[in-house]
PDB file of C-alpha atoms in Angstrom:
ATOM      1  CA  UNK T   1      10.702 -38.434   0.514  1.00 31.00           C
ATOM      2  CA  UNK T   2       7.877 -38.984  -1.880  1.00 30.00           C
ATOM      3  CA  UNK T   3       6.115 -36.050  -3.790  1.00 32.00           C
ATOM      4  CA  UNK T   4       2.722 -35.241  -1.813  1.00 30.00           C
ATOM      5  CA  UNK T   5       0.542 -33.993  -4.799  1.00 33.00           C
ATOM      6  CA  UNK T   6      -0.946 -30.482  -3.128  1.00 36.00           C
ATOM      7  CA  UNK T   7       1.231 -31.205   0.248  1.00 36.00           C
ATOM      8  CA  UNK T   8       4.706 -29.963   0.745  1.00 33.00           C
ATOM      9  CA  UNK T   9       7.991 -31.610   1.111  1.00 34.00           C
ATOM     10  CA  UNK T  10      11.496 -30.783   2.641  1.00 35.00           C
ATOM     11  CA  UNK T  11      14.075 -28.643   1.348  1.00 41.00           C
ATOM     12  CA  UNK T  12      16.486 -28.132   3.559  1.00 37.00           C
ATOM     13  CA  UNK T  13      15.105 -28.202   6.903  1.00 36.00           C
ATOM     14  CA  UNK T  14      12.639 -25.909   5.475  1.00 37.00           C
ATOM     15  CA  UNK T  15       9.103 -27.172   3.282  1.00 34.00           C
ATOM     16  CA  UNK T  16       8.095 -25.402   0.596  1.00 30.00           C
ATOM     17  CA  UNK T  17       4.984 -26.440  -1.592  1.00 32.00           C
ATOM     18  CA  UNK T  18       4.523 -29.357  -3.785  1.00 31.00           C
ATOM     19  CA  UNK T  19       4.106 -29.502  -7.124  1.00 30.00           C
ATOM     20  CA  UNK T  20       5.117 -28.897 -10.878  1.00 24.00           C
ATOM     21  CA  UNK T  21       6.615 -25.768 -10.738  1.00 26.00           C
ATOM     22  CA  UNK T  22       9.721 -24.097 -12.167  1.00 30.00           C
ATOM     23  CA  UNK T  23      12.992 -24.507 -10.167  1.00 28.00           C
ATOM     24  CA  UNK T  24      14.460 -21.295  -9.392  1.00 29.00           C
ATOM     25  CA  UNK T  25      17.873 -23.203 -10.115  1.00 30.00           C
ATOM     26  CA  UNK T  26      16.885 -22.491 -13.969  1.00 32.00           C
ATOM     27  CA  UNK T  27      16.892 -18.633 -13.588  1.00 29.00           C
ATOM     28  CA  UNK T  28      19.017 -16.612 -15.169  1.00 36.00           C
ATOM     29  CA  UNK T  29      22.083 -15.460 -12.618  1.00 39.00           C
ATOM     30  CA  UNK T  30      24.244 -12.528 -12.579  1.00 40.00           C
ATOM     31  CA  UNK T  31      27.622 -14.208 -12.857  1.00 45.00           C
ATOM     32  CA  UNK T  32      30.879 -13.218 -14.135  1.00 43.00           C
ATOM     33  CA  UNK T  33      33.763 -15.986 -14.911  1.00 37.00           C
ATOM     34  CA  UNK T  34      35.890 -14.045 -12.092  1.00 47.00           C
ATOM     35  CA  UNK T  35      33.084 -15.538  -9.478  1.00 43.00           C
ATOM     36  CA  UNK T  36      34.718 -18.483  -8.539  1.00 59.00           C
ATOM     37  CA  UNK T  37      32.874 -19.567  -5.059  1.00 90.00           C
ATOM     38  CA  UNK T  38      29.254 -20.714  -4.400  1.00 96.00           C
ATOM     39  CA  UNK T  39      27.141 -18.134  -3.061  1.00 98.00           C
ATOM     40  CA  UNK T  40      24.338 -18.539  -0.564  1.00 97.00           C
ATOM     41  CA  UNK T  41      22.098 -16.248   0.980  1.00 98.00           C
ATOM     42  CA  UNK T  42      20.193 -16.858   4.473  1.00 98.00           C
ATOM     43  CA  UNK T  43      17.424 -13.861   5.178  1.00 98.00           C
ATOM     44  CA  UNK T  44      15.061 -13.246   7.780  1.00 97.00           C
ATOM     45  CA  UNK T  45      13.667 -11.070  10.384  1.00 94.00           C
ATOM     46  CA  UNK T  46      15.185 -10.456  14.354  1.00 90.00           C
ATOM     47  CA  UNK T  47      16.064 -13.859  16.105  1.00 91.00           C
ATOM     48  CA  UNK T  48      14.578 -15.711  13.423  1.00 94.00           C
ATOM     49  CA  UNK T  49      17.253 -17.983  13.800  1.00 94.00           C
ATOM     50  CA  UNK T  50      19.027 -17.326  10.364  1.00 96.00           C
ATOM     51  CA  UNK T  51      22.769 -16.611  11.674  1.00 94.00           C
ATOM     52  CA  UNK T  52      22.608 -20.537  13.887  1.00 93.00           C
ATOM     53  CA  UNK T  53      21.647 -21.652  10.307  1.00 95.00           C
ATOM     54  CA  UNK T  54      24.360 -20.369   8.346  1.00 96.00           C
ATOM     55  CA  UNK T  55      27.031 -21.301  11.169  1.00 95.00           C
ATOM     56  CA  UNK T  56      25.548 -24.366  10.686  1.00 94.00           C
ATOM     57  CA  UNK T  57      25.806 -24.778   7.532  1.00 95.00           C
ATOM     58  CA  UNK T  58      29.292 -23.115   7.393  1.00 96.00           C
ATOM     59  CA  UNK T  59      30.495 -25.759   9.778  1.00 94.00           C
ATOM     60  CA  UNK T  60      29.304 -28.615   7.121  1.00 94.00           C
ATOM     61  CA  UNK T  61      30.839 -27.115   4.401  1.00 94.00           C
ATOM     62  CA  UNK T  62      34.559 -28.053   5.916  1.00 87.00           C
ATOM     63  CA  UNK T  63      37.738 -26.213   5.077  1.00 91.00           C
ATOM     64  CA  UNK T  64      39.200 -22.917   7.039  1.00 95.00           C
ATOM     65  CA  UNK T  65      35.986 -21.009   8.244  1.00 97.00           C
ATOM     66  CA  UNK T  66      36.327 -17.076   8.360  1.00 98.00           C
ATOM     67  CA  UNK T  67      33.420 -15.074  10.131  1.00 97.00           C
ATOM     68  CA  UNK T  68      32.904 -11.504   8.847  1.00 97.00           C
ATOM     69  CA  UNK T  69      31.162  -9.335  11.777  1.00 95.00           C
ATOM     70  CA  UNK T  70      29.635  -5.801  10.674  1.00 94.00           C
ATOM     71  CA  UNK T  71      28.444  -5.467  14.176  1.00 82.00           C
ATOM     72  CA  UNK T  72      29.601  -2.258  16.401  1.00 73.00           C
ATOM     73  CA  UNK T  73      29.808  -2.202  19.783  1.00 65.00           C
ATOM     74  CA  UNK T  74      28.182   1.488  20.758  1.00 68.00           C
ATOM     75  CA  UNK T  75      27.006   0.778  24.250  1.00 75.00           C
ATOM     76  CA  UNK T  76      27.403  -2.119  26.935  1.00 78.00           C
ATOM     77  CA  UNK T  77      24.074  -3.988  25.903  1.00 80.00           C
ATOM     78  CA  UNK T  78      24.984  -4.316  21.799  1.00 76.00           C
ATOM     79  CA  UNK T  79      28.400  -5.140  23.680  1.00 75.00           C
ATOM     80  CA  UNK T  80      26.976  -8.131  25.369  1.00 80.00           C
ATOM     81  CA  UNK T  81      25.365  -9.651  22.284  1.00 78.00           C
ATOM     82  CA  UNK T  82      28.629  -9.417  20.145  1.00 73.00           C
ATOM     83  CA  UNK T  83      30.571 -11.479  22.825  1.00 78.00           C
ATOM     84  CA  UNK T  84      27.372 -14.010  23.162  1.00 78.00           C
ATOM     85  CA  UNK T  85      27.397 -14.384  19.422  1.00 76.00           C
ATOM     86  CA  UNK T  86      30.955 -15.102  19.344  1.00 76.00           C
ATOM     87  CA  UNK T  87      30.534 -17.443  21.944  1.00 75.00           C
ATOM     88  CA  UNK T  88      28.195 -19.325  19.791  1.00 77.00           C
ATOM     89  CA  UNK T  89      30.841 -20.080  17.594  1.00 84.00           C
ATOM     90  CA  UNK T  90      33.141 -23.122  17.887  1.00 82.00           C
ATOM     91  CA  UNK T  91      37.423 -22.249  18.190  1.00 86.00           C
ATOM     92  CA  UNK T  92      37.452 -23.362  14.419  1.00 91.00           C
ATOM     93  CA  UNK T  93      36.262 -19.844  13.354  1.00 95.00           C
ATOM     94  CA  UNK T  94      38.962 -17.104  12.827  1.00 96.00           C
ATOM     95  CA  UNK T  95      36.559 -13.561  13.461  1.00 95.00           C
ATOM     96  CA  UNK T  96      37.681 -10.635  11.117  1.00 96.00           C
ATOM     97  CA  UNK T  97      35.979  -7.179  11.686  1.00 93.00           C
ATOM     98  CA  UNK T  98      34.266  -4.404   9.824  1.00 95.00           C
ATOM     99  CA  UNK T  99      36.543  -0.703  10.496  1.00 93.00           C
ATOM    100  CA  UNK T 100      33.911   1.336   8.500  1.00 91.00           C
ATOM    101  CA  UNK T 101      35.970   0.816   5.415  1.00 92.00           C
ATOM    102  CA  UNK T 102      37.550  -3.112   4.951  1.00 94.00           C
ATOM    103  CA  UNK T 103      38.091  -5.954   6.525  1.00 96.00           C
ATOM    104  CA  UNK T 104      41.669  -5.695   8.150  1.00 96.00           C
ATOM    105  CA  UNK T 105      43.514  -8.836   6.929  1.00 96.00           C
ATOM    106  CA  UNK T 106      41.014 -10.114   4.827  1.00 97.00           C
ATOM    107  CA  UNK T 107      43.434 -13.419   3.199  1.00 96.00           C
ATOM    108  CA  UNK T 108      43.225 -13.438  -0.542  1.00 96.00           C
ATOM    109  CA  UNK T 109      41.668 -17.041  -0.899  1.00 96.00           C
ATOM    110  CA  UNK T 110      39.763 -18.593   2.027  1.00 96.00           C
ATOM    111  CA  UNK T 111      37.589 -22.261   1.573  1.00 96.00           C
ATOM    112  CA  UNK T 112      34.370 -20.720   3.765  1.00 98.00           C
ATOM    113  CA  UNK T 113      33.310 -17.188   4.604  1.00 98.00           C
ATOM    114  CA  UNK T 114      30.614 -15.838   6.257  1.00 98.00           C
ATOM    115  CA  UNK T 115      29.317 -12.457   6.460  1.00 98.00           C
ATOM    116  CA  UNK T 116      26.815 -11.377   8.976  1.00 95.00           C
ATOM    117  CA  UNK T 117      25.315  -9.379   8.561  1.00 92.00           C
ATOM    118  CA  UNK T 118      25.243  -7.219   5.195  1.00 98.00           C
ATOM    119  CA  UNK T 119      22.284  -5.310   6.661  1.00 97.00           C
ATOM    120  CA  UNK T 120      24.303  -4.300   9.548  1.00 95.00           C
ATOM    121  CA  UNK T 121      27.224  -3.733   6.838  1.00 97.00           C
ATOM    122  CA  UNK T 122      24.940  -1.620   4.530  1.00 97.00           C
ATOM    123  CA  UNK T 123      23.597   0.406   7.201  1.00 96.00           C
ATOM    124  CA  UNK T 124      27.221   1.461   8.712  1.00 95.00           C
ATOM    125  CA  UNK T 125      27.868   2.698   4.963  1.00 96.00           C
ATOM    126  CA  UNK T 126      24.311   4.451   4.492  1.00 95.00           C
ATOM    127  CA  UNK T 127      25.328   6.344   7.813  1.00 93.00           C
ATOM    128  CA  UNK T 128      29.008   7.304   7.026  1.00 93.00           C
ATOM    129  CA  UNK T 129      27.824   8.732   3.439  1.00 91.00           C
ATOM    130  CA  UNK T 130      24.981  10.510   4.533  1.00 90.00           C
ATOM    131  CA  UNK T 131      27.232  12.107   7.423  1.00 90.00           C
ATOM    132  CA  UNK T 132      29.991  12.574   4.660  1.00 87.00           C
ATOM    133  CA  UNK T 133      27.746  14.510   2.220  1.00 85.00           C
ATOM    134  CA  UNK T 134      26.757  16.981   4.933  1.00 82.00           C
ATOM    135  CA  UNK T 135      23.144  17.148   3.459  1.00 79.00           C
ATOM    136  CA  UNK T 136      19.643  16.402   4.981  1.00 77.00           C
ATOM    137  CA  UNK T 137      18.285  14.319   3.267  1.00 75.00           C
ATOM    138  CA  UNK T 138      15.009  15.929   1.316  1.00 74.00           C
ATOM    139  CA  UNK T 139      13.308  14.740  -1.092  1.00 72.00           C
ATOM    140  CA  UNK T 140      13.404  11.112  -2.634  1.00 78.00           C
ATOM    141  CA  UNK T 141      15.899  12.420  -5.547  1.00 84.00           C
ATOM    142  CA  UNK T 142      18.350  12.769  -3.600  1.00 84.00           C
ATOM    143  CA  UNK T 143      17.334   9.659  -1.345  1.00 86.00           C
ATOM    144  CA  UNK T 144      17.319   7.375  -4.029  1.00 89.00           C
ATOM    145  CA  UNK T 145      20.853   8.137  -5.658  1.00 90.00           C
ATOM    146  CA  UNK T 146      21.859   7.421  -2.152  1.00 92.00           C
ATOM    147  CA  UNK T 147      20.387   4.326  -2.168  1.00 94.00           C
ATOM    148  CA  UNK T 148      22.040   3.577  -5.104  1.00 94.00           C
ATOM    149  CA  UNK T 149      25.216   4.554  -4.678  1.00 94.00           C
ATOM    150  CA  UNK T 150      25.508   2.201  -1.096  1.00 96.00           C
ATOM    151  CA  UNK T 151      23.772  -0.312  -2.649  1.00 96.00           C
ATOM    152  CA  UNK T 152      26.295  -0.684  -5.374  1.00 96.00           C
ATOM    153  CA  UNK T 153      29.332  -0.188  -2.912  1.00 96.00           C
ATOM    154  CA  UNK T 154      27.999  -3.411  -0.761  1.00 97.00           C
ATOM    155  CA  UNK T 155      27.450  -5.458  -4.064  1.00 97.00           C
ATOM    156  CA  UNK T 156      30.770  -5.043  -5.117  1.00 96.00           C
ATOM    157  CA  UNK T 157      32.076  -5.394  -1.931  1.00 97.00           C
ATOM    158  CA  UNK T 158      30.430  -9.084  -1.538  1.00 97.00           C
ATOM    159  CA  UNK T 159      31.338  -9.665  -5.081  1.00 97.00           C
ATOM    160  CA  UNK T 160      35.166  -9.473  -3.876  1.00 97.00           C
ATOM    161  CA  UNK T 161      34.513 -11.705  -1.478  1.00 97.00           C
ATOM    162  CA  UNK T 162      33.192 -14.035  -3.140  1.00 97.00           C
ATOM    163  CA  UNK T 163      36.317 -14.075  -5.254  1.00 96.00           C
ATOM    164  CA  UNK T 164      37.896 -15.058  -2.505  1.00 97.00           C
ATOM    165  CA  UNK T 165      35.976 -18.250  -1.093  1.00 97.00           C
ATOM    166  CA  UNK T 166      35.277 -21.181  -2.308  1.00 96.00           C
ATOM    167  CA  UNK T 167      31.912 -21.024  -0.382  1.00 98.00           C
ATOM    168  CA  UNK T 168      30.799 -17.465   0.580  1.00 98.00           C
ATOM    169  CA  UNK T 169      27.351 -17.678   3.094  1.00 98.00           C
ATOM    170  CA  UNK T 170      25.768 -13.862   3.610  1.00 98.00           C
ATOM    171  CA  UNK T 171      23.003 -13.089   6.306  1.00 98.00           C
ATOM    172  CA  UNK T 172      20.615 -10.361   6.171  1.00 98.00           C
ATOM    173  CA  UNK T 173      17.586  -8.892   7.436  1.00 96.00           C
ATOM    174  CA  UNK T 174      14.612  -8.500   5.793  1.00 96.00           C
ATOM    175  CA  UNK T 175      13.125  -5.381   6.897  1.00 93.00           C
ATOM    176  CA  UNK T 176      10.646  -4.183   4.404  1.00 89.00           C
ATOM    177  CA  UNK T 177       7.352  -6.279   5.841  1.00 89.00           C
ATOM    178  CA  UNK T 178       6.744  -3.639   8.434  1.00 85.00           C
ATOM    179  CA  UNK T 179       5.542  -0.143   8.934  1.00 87.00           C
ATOM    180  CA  UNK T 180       6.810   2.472   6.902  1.00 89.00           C
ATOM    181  CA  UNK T 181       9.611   4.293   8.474  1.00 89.00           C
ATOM    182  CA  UNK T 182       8.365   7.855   9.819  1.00 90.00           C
ATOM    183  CA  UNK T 183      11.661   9.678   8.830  1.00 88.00           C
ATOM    184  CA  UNK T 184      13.913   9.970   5.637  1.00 87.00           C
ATOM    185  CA  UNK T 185      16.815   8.467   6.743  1.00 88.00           C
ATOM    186  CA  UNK T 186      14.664   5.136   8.115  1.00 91.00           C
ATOM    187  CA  UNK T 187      13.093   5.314   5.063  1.00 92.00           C
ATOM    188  CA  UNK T 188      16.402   5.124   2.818  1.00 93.00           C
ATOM    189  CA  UNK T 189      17.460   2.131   5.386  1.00 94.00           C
ATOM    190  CA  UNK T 190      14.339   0.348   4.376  1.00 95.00           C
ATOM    191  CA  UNK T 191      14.689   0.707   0.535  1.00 95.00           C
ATOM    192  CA  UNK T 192      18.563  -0.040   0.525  1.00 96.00           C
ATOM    193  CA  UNK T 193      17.728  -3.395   2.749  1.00 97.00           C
ATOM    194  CA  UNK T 194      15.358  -4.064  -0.021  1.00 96.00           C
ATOM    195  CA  UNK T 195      17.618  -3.608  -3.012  1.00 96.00           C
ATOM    196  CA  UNK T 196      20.525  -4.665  -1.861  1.00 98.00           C
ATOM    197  CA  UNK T 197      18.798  -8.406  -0.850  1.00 98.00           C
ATOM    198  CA  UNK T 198      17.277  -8.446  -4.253  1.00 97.00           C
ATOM    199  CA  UNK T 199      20.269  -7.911  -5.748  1.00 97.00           C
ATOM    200  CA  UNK T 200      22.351 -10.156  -3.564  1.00 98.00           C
ATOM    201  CA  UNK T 201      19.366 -12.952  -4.579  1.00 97.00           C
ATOM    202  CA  UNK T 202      19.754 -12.482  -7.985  1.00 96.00           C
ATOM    203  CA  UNK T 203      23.655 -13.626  -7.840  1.00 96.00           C
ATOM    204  CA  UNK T 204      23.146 -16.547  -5.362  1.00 97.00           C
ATOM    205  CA  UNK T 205      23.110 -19.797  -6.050  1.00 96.00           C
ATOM    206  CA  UNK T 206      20.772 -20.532  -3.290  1.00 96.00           C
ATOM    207  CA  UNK T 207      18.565 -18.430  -0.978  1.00 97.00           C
ATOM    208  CA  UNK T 208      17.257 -19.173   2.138  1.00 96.00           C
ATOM    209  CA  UNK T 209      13.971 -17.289   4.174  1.00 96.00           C
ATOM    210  CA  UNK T 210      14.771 -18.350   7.671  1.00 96.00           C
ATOM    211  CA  UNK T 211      10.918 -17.830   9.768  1.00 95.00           C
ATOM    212  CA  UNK T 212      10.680 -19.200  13.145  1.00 93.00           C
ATOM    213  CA  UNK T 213      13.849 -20.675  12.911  1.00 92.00           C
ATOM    214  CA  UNK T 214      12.657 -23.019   9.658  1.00 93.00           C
ATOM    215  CA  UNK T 215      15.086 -22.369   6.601  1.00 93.00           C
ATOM    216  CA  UNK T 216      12.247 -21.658   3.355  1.00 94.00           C
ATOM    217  CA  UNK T 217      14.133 -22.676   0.540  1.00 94.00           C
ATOM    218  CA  UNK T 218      13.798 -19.897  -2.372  1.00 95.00           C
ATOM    219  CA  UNK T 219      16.366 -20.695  -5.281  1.00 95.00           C
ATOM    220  CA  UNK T 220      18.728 -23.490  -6.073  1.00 91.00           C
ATOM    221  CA  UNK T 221      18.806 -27.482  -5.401  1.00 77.00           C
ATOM    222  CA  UNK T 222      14.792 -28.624  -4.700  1.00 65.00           C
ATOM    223  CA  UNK T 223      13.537 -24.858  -4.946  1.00 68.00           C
ATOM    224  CA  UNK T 224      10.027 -24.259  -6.366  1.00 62.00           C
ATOM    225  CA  UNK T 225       9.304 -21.174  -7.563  1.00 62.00           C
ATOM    226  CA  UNK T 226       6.954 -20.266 -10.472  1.00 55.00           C
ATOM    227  CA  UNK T 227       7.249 -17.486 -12.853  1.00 54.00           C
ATOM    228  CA  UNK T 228       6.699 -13.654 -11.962  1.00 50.00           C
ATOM    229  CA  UNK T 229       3.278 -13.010 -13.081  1.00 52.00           C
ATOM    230  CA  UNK T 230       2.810 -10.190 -16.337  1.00 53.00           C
ATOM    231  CA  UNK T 231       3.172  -6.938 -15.024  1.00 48.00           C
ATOM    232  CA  UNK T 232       1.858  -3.214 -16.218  1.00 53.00           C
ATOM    233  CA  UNK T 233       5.285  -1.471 -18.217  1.00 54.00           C
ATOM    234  CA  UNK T 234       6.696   0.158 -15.529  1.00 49.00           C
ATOM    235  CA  UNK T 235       9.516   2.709 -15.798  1.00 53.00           C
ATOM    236  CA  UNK T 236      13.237   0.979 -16.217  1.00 56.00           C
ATOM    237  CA  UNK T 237      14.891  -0.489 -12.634  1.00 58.00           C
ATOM    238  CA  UNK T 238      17.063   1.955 -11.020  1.00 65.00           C
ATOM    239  CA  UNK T 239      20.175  -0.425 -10.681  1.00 66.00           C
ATOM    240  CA  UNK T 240      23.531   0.887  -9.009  1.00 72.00           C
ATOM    241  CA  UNK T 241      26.622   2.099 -10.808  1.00 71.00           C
ATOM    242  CA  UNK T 242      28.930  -1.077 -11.181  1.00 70.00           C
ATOM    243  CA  UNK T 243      26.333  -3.512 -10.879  1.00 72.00           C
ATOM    244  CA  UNK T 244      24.773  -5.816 -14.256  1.00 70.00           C
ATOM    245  CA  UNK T 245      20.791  -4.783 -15.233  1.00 63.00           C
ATOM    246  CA  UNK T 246      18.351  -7.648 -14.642  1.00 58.00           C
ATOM    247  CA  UNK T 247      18.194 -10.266 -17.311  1.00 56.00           C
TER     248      UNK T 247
END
């Protein structure tokens, strides 16, 4: 489709706006040489329609198709929507499941994984460390290195995936565009959501903001996005043990 000057244009199945603007395809990525597989990551808020997309787009993609679940099953209602999801899903997918520590039987190379979700995935972790230090959590000292030390155990985690695929898709929540949590834990939820999807976005190859079930295109093939604007020095980035500082 033609360029609309001051209109948008598709990307996608998503629009984004028109015009002569940097491709986020030209910044910098996080990438070692032991990253073999494309990397893609779908966010978005409840029901927005972003897991449909990436099965979706998993499907396309061809070759074996593994689905990663983080989702528990605490009570007969989350019960429910774990069997609906996996109804959803065509007898093509083989379904491997999150223990609280791995994925039993995770293969060694796979063509197409998916893992949904990594909020769901980083939240089980937040919870079995906070239980395992035995400590309430006061003050944002002890909050933060917390956040940080999750945040770099799901990085790495998803970096050894992607190792594995040749295409790796990840869904996630974005959960920071609401109110502000009214207790410490919620509040460490909401900033490890936050960093670990930055993060994550700064490795893909493309990113995807799924809203009313339309796919925004962020970075990679027929992205737009223009350069951050100056900012005020600001205090270094807190960035999680194991894990590469921003270019």
């Amino acid at each position: 489709m033609e360029r609309v000057d001051g209109g948008t244009r598709p990307c996608m199945g998503g629009i984004y706006p028109a015009g002569d603007v940097e491709r986020a395809s030209s910044f910098p990525l996080c990438r070692s040489a032991d990253h073999a597989g494309e990397m893609r990551l779908l966010l978005g808020g409840t029901r927005s329609g972003k897991s449909s997309l990436a099965v979706a787009m998993a499907e396309g993609l061809g070759g074996d198709l593994l689905f990663l679940a983080t989702a528990r099953d605490p009570d007969p209602e989350m019960e429910d929507r774990i069997r609906r999801h996996r109804e959803e899903r065509s007898s093509n997918w083989k379904t491997l499941e999150w223990n609280g520590e791995a994925f039993p039987g995770l293969p060694d190379r796979v063509e197409v994984v998916l893992l949904d979700s990594v909020t769901l995935l980083a939240s089980d972790i937040l919870v079995r460390e906070w239980e395992r230090s035995g400590r309430p959590i006061r003050g944002a000292s002890f909050a933060m290195d917390l956040v940080d030390e999750v945040s770099g155990r799901v990085i790495r985690l998803v970096r050894d995936l992607r190792r594995r695929s040749r295409f790796l898709l990840v869904v996630g929540d974005e959960v920071g565009l609401g109110t502000v949590p009214p207790d410490p834990l919620g509040r460490a939820f909401r900033d490890l959501c936050g960093t670990v999807n930055r993060l994550l976005a700064r490795e893909s190859d493309r990113v995807y903001f799924v809203v009313a079930g339309l796919p925004f295109c962020l970075k990679g093939d027929g992205s737009t996005l223009m350069d951050p604007p100056s900012l005020p020095e600001r205090r270094p980035e807190r960035v999680p043990e194991g894990v590469d500082p921003p270019p």
